Amino acid sequence: MDEAASQLEREHVHSVYERIAPYFNDSRYKAWPKVKQFLLEQEPGSIVADVGCGNGKYLHINENIFKLGCDACRPLVDSAWSQGHEVQLCDGLRLPYRDGCFDAVLSIAVIHHMSTKERRIRAIQEMARTLRVGGRIMIYVWAMEQKRRKFEKQDIFIPWNPNPPIHGRGDGTQSVSDDADSSDKHRKVKSTSSVVDEGELASPSQQKQQRLWFFSRSLDSVLDFGSLTVSRSTSGTFQTPADEAAESRSLRASGRGLIRQVSNLFSSSSRTSLEEDVFISDPHDQVHKTDNSSASNEDETLRVELVQDCSSVPLPDLVSYQKEQSSNEKHGEVGSTANGQHSMQRQESTGSLGDTGGVKEWNDGQMKDSCLRYYHVFREGELTQLIENHVDELHVLQTYLDHANWCVVAEKIQVWKV
Amino acid sequence: MKLLTHNMLTSHVKGVTKGYPLNIKATEVKVSEVDFNPQFVTRMIPKLEWGPLIQAAEVLGHSQDLPSTLIPNYENDEDFLRKVHRILLEVEVIEGSLQCPESGREFPISKGVPNMLLNEDE
């Protein structure tokens, strides 16, 4: 189970961040004021760790304290280093720091990328271990309950949008999620499998009401494991070659089904894309779609055209992925790699980009697959409960909702073991 | 990697109990100028493992005759504080590695960044 979790995170967290690292634009990801305040409140001479520091956007705050950052993503860490910060490459589940050496620890938008409850707990325990008694930790995670959109499930994939609009919804057009939220055509999820009604998908007029996100299955549920859409074949080394080929075909086909659904969503509505676009999908639905693969080519061409017509749609990655897939199908390619790996092989090296000195231009040809990031979004109280029930050495001081994040501040306490 | 950072780092290889401090092997060291803040240094000292700090400074050739045990009343000794400031913040290992004292496992330092990622089986 842990191996599956590692695998999922490798494909849908670590490798995605590695690919999008050069395109990170700091103005899009502002420092949360309350995090800044937390840092400014630390006593001069404090040692503070930012675990999951990314490109180091919090590391410049408060020059009277010593900050170090760590992250598992090399390009982001290198970027932070070039800004003059002390950073290390490491894994949040196994921190390379001695016990009790930090006065404060930050975990901002990190543990929601961990795919099982057990790993999320371990991450918090590791950070608690490195805190000195009396030291404080601040944890931010994405909230399930959000104003602009509604996540119906906690375990989801969210594509990374390279070109979010600068003027959000001020231009008068409504974002799709706004439509969805306000309309009563909100589709009810009948079971945990989040079945999408095919009839609704087909009709363009109803596409505005589509909710947009990929559902993943929680790895915590043993029953659900088998229906994850990603990387099953990589862990199946005991499969016969024939099985592997068949499975990879069905995985690729299901990937196409996924793309087809997504492209459907953008054919007619003029929409303003959100900073984070989220796409709806259903694992079960894709299995049905494999039956229609022969009829799909024509449909796909149509979809691609529709998507291209929509000038407001910033989905260069998905469109080119779709084209790639249909051309591979024509060549009768039978590979034994999963979707994610297949795309990674075609990925152009980011080193080939000209250096624009700051933010790099997002090139259509650059990304051949969708950069889907895995998130476990948290319900109200979930993070607090996790700490209270599983991390004895942390005592929760505050809990609040900050924009779309649940935040907890906790203090390390001395635990007496008899 | 600054020596202040090194003072916090430990080997976390599975099964290792004496992974601290990591032995430094440096192939490229850089010394730069960082603003001296005596209050910062004074407050930092109690948080450090002093022995490992001096050892590390010696390995890099910057021990500056600092004592191997802390002398009392260092807060008022500016000369002392400046030397400590130097080894904590101004001396950096750019290329080299950190070796676990128990298992021998080496963690590379490249472009100033230590890679503490472990393999699945470690």
XYZ file of N, CA and C in Angstrom, chain A residues 178-314:
411
model
N -18.745 28.785 -11.169
C -19.787 29.661 -10.650
C -21.141 29.175 -11.121
N -21.197 28.879 -12.416
C -22.453 28.360 -12.962
C -22.870 27.133 -12.198
N -21.882 26.280 -12.010
C -22.189 25.009 -11.363
C -22.680 25.225 -9.946
N -21.988 26.078 -9.247
C -22.361 26.283 -7.854
C -23.754 26.859 -7.729
N -24.060 27.815 -8.585
C -25.321 28.519 -8.383
C -26.503 27.786 -8.986
N -26.216 26.940 -9.936
C -27.369 26.303 -10.577
C -27.821 25.080 -9.807
N -29.056 24.765 -9.992
C -29.584 23.604 -9.283
C -29.320 22.325 -10.028
N -28.646 22.460 -11.164
C -28.386 21.238 -11.905
C -27.185 20.516 -11.348
N -26.752 20.954 -10.248
C -25.736 20.267 -9.458
C -26.079 18.800 -9.404
N -25.204 18.029 -9.975
C -25.492 16.603 -10.067
C -25.192 15.925 -8.750
N -26.082 15.098 -8.325
C -25.832 14.447 -7.038
C -25.007 13.198 -7.267
N -24.096 13.011 -6.382
C -23.275 11.819 -6.472
C -23.998 10.709 -5.747
N -24.319 9.660 -6.483
C -25.121 8.620 -5.855
C -24.303 7.638 -5.064
N -23.088 7.443 -5.496
C -22.265 6.471 -4.775
C -20.868 7.042 -4.667
N -20.002 6.332 -4.013
C -18.646 6.838 -3.885
C -17.913 6.838 -5.220
N -18.470 6.191 -6.205
C -17.762 6.121 -7.468
C -18.030 7.310 -8.362
N -18.811 8.237 -7.924
C -19.028 9.484 -8.663
C -19.305 9.241 -10.142
N -20.377 8.610 -10.424
C -20.728 8.279 -11.801
C -21.164 9.510 -12.568
N -20.593 9.677 -13.720
C -20.999 10.800 -14.563
C -22.034 10.306 -15.548
N -23.105 11.045 -15.646
C -24.178 10.637 -16.547
C -23.768 10.946 -17.970
N -23.637 9.923 -18.796
C -23.169 10.134 -20.164
C -24.071 11.029 -20.968
N -25.371 10.937 -20.688
C -26.316 11.773 -21.417
C -26.010 13.243 -21.232
N -25.709 13.606 -20.034
C -25.426 15.009 -19.743
C -24.164 15.473 -20.429
N -23.198 14.612 -20.472
C -21.923 14.974 -21.092
C -22.102 15.315 -22.555
N -22.941 14.532 -23.216
C -23.063 14.689 -24.662
C -23.674 16.029 -25.048
N -24.494 16.574 -24.199
C -25.211 17.773 -24.609
C -24.436 19.050 -24.319
N -24.117 19.811 -25.344
C -23.307 21.028 -25.174
C -23.950 22.043 -24.244
N -25.270 22.152 -24.302
C -25.916 23.181 -23.491
C -25.770 22.914 -22.013
N -25.574 21.662 -21.686
C -25.454 21.357 -20.272
C -24.021 21.376 -19.793
N -23.118 21.663 -20.705
C -21.727 21.602 -20.314
C -21.355 22.683 -19.337
N -22.095 23.758 -19.350
C -21.793 24.828 -18.411
C -21.960 24.366 -16.988
N -22.857 23.418 -16.808
C -23.096 22.988 -15.446
C -22.114 21.935 -14.988
N -21.161 21.570 -15.841
C -20.230 20.540 -15.437
C -19.379 21.025 -14.283
N -19.216 20.190 -13.333
C -18.244 20.449 -12.287
C -16.912 20.000 -12.834
N -15.856 20.622 -12.419
C -14.591 20.291 -13.031
C -13.535 19.771 -12.077
N -13.407 18.492 -11.961
C -12.249 17.914 -11.281
C -12.160 16.437 -11.589
N -10.993 15.923 -11.441
C -10.792 14.492 -11.592
C -10.999 13.848 -10.244
N -11.731 12.781 -10.216
C -11.830 12.043 -8.975
C -10.752 10.981 -8.937
N -10.101 10.933 -7.843
C -9.201 9.820 -7.645
C -9.891 8.938 -6.625
N -9.352 7.794 -6.396
C -9.848 6.984 -5.312
C -8.890 7.130 -4.160
N -9.445 7.133 -2.984
C -8.577 7.234 -1.832
C -7.780 5.947 -1.694
N -6.488 6.069 -1.537
C -5.666 4.873 -1.365
C -5.891 4.241 -0.008
N -6.593 4.951 0.869
C -6.860 4.404 2.181
C -7.886 3.297 2.114
N -8.666 3.287 1.042
C -9.689 2.258 0.939
C -9.162 1.125 0.082
N -9.002 -0.035 0.711
C -8.437 -1.186 -0.008
C -9.301 -1.574 -1.188
N -10.611 -1.463 -1.025
C -11.540 -1.827 -2.087
C -11.379 -0.937 -3.297
N -11.044 0.326 -3.063
C -10.987 1.273 -4.160
C -9.697 1.206 -4.943
N -8.714 0.618 -4.394
C -7.382 0.678 -4.986
C -7.358 0.281 -6.458
N -8.047 -0.790 -6.744
C -7.972 -1.316 -8.103
C -8.521 -0.395 -9.173
N -9.307 0.606 -8.797
C -9.923 1.411 -9.838
C -9.226 2.747 -10.069
N -8.071 2.917 -9.496
C -7.293 4.127 -9.764
C -6.937 4.153 -11.237
N -6.994 5.313 -11.840
C -6.713 5.375 -13.271
C -5.224 5.425 -13.568
N -4.424 5.569 -12.559
C -3.020 5.764 -12.879
C -2.127 4.617 -12.504
N -1.139 4.444 -13.290
C 0.014 3.585 -13.064
C -0.264 2.266 -12.374
N -1.102 1.492 -12.915
C -1.260 0.161 -12.349
C -0.213 -0.756 -12.915
N 0.125 -0.538 -14.191
C 1.011 -1.502 -14.830
C 2.421 -1.447 -14.294
N 2.846 -0.327 -13.773
C 4.229 -0.269 -13.311
C 4.461 -1.171 -12.112
N 3.440 -1.359 -11.312
C 3.674 -2.205 -10.138
C 3.377 -3.663 -10.452
N 2.895 -3.915 -11.652
C 2.504 -5.284 -11.973
C 3.586 -6.063 -12.684
N 4.695 -6.259 -12.019
C 5.795 -6.947 -12.694
C 5.521 -8.419 -12.870
N 4.504 -8.914 -12.187
C 4.234 -10.336 -12.314
C 3.219 -10.627 -13.397
N 2.852 -9.611 -14.142
C 1.908 -9.861 -15.235
C 2.634 -10.439 -16.426
N 1.932 -11.230 -17.237
C 2.543 -11.714 -18.479
C 2.546 -10.557 -19.464
N 3.448 -10.605 -20.427
C 3.533 -9.535 -21.426
C 2.199 -9.274 -22.114
N 1.476 -10.332 -22.386
C 0.194 -10.157 -23.075
C -0.767 -9.361 -22.210
N -0.791 -9.724 -20.928
C -1.660 -8.999 -20.006
C -1.264 -7.539 -19.941
N 0.028 -7.331 -19.865
C 0.507 -5.956 -19.736
C 0.115 -5.116 -20.925
N 0.250 -5.730 -22.101
C -0.091 -4.986 -23.312
C -1.561 -4.613 -23.301
N -2.378 -5.616 -22.936
C -3.815 -5.358 -22.918
C -4.153 -4.275 -21.914
N -3.506 -4.388 -20.762
C -3.815 -3.408 -19.724
C -3.357 -2.026 -20.126
N -2.207 -1.947 -20.745
C -1.737 -0.603 -21.114
C -2.610 -0.034 -22.209
N -3.113 -0.912 -23.083
C -4.032 -0.426 -24.123
C -5.274 0.155 -23.469
N -5.758 -0.588 -22.465
C -6.991 -0.092 -21.859
C -6.726 1.169 -21.056
N -5.523 1.259 -20.492
C -5.178 2.465 -19.752
C -5.090 3.652 -20.699
N -4.475 3.423 -21.845
C -4.347 4.529 -22.806
C -5.707 4.913 -23.335
N -6.500 3.881 -23.569
C -7.839 4.175 -24.069
C -8.628 4.935 -23.021
N -8.432 4.533 -21.775
C -9.171 5.237 -20.733
C -8.657 6.662 -20.612
N -7.372 6.817 -20.901
C -6.818 8.169 -20.902
C -7.486 8.996 -21.981
N -7.707 8.369 -23.136
C -8.377 9.077 -24.228
C -9.794 9.441 -23.830
N -10.435 8.488 -23.147
C -11.805 8.744 -22.715
C -11.846 9.955 -21.809
N -10.847 10.000 -20.936
C -10.705 11.110 -20.010
C -10.595 12.420 -20.767
N -9.708 12.409 -21.750
C -9.460 13.639 -22.500
C -10.701 14.043 -23.261
N -11.385 13.054 -23.814
C -12.586 13.355 -24.573
C -13.616 14.052 -23.703
N -13.766 13.519 -22.498
C -14.722 14.143 -21.573
C -14.329 15.577 -21.277
N -13.045 15.739 -21.006
C -12.584 17.070 -20.641
C -12.775 18.040 -21.779
N -12.430 17.609 -22.984
C -12.527 18.551 -24.100
C -13.972 18.895 -24.382
N -14.887 17.986 -24.072
C -16.315 18.255 -24.206
C -16.735 19.485 -23.427
N -16.066 19.619 -22.303
C -16.501 20.648 -21.385
C -16.255 22.053 -21.892
N -15.383 22.169 -22.870
C -14.995 23.526 -23.254
C -15.482 23.937 -24.621
N -16.357 23.154 -25.195
C -16.685 23.456 -26.584
C -17.496 24.725 -26.754
N -18.430 24.989 -25.889
C -19.276 26.135 -26.187
C -19.232 27.267 -25.174
N -18.988 26.917 -23.931
C -19.096 27.995 -22.940
C -17.904 28.944 -23.022
N -18.202 30.196 -22.945
C -17.090 31.129 -22.812
C -16.829 31.173 -21.330
N -15.661 30.837 -20.988
C -15.437 30.754 -19.563
C -14.133 31.456 -19.204
N -14.087 31.859 -18.006
C -12.837 32.397 -17.500
C -12.196 31.291 -16.698
N -11.017 30.968 -17.037
C -10.409 29.848 -16.327
C -9.908 30.305 -14.969
N -9.987 29.425 -14.047
C -9.540 29.728 -12.696
C -8.057 29.498 -12.612
N -7.508 29.943 -11.562
C -6.077 29.737 -11.390
C -5.764 28.255 -11.367
N -6.646 27.491 -10.747
C -6.460 26.053 -10.737
C -7.687 25.443 -11.381
N -7.515 24.894 -12.575
C -8.649 24.239 -13.199
C -8.722 22.811 -12.736
N -9.908 22.370 -12.508
C -10.076 21.032 -11.987
C -11.029 20.315 -12.924
N -10.795 19.079 -13.260
C -11.596 18.408 -14.264
C -12.301 17.178 -13.771
N -13.515 17.025 -14.278
C -14.323 15.918 -13.794
C -14.032 14.674 -14.596
N -14.058 13.617 -13.917
C -13.866 12.357 -14.613
C -14.363 11.259 -13.714
N -14.517 10.110 -14.286
C -14.899 8.988 -13.454
C -14.241 7.724 -13.966
N -13.549 7.032 -13.103
C -12.845 5.814 -13.530
C -13.781 4.810 -14.198
N -14.969 4.644 -13.654
C -15.902 3.663 -14.231
C -16.259 4.035 -15.651
N -16.486 5.299 -15.822
C -16.912 5.782 -17.122
C -15.891 5.453 -18.202
N -14.636 5.537 -17.851
C -13.609 5.281 -18.856
C -13.626 3.839 -19.310
N -13.948 2.956 -18.391
C -13.984 1.544 -18.766
C -15.026 1.348 -19.857
N -16.152 2.031 -19.748
C -17.173 1.923 -20.787
C -16.638 2.434 -22.108
N -15.897 3.488 -22.050
C -15.457 4.149 -23.275
C -14.521 3.296 -24.110
N -13.854 2.351 -23.510
C -12.915 1.575 -24.323
C -13.644 0.818 -25.413
N -14.908 0.504 -25.189
C -15.671 -0.212 -26.212
C -15.858 0.619 -27.458
N -15.830 1.916 -27.286
C -16.114 2.782 -28.424
C -14.870 3.276 -29.123
N -13.761 2.661 -28.794
C -12.507 3.237 -29.294
C -12.446 3.304 -30.811
N -13.071 2.367 -31.474
C -12.978 2.391 -32.938
C -13.708 3.577 -33.530
N -14.765 3.982 -32.881
C -15.530 5.105 -33.414
C -14.960 6.430 -32.940
N -13.899 6.330 -32.173
C -13.479 7.536 -31.463
C -12.721 8.543 -32.304
N -12.015 8.044 -33.306
C -11.128 8.977 -34.011
C -11.825 10.209 -34.551
N -12.946 9.991 -35.175
C -13.684 11.121 -35.731
C -14.106 12.084 -34.639
N -14.627 11.462 -33.570
C -15.057 12.284 -32.445
C -13.923 13.119 -31.923
N -12.767 12.477 -31.848
C -11.631 13.175 -31.269
C -11.232 14.369 -32.092
N -11.265 14.210 -33.395
C -10.884 15.335 -34.250
C -11.815 16.493 -33.999
N -13.102 16.157 -33.887
C -14.100 17.181 -33.639
C -13.810 17.903 -32.346
N -13.505 17.087 -31.306
C -13.235 17.685 -30.001
C -12.052 18.623 -30.063
N -11.016 18.154 -30.738
C -9.807 18.971 -30.791
C -10.115 20.304 -31.443
N -10.899 20.259 -32.509
C -11.243 21.510 -33.176
C -12.016 22.429 -32.258
N -12.954 21.842 -31.551
C -13.760 22.646 -30.644
C -12.893 23.305 -29.598
N -11.989 22.531 -29.083
C -11.132 23.091 -28.050
C -10.293 24.216 -28.616
N -9.783 24.009 -29.792
C -8.934 25.038 -30.377
C -9.700 26.303 -30.672
N -10.986 26.149 -30.976
C -11.791 27.317 -31.260
C -11.964 28.209 -30.057
N -11.903 27.588 -28.907
C -12.127 28.335 -27.684
C -10.877 29.095 -27.293
N -10.808 30.336 -27.608
C -9.562 31.052 -27.357
C -9.284 31.225 -25.878
N -10.322 31.136 -25.095
C -10.079 31.358 -23.678
C -9.618 30.107 -22.949
N -9.525 29.036 -23.705
C -9.160 27.795 -23.036
C -7.649 27.581 -23.018
N -7.044 27.670 -21.904
C -5.591 27.467 -21.835
C -5.260 26.009 -21.562
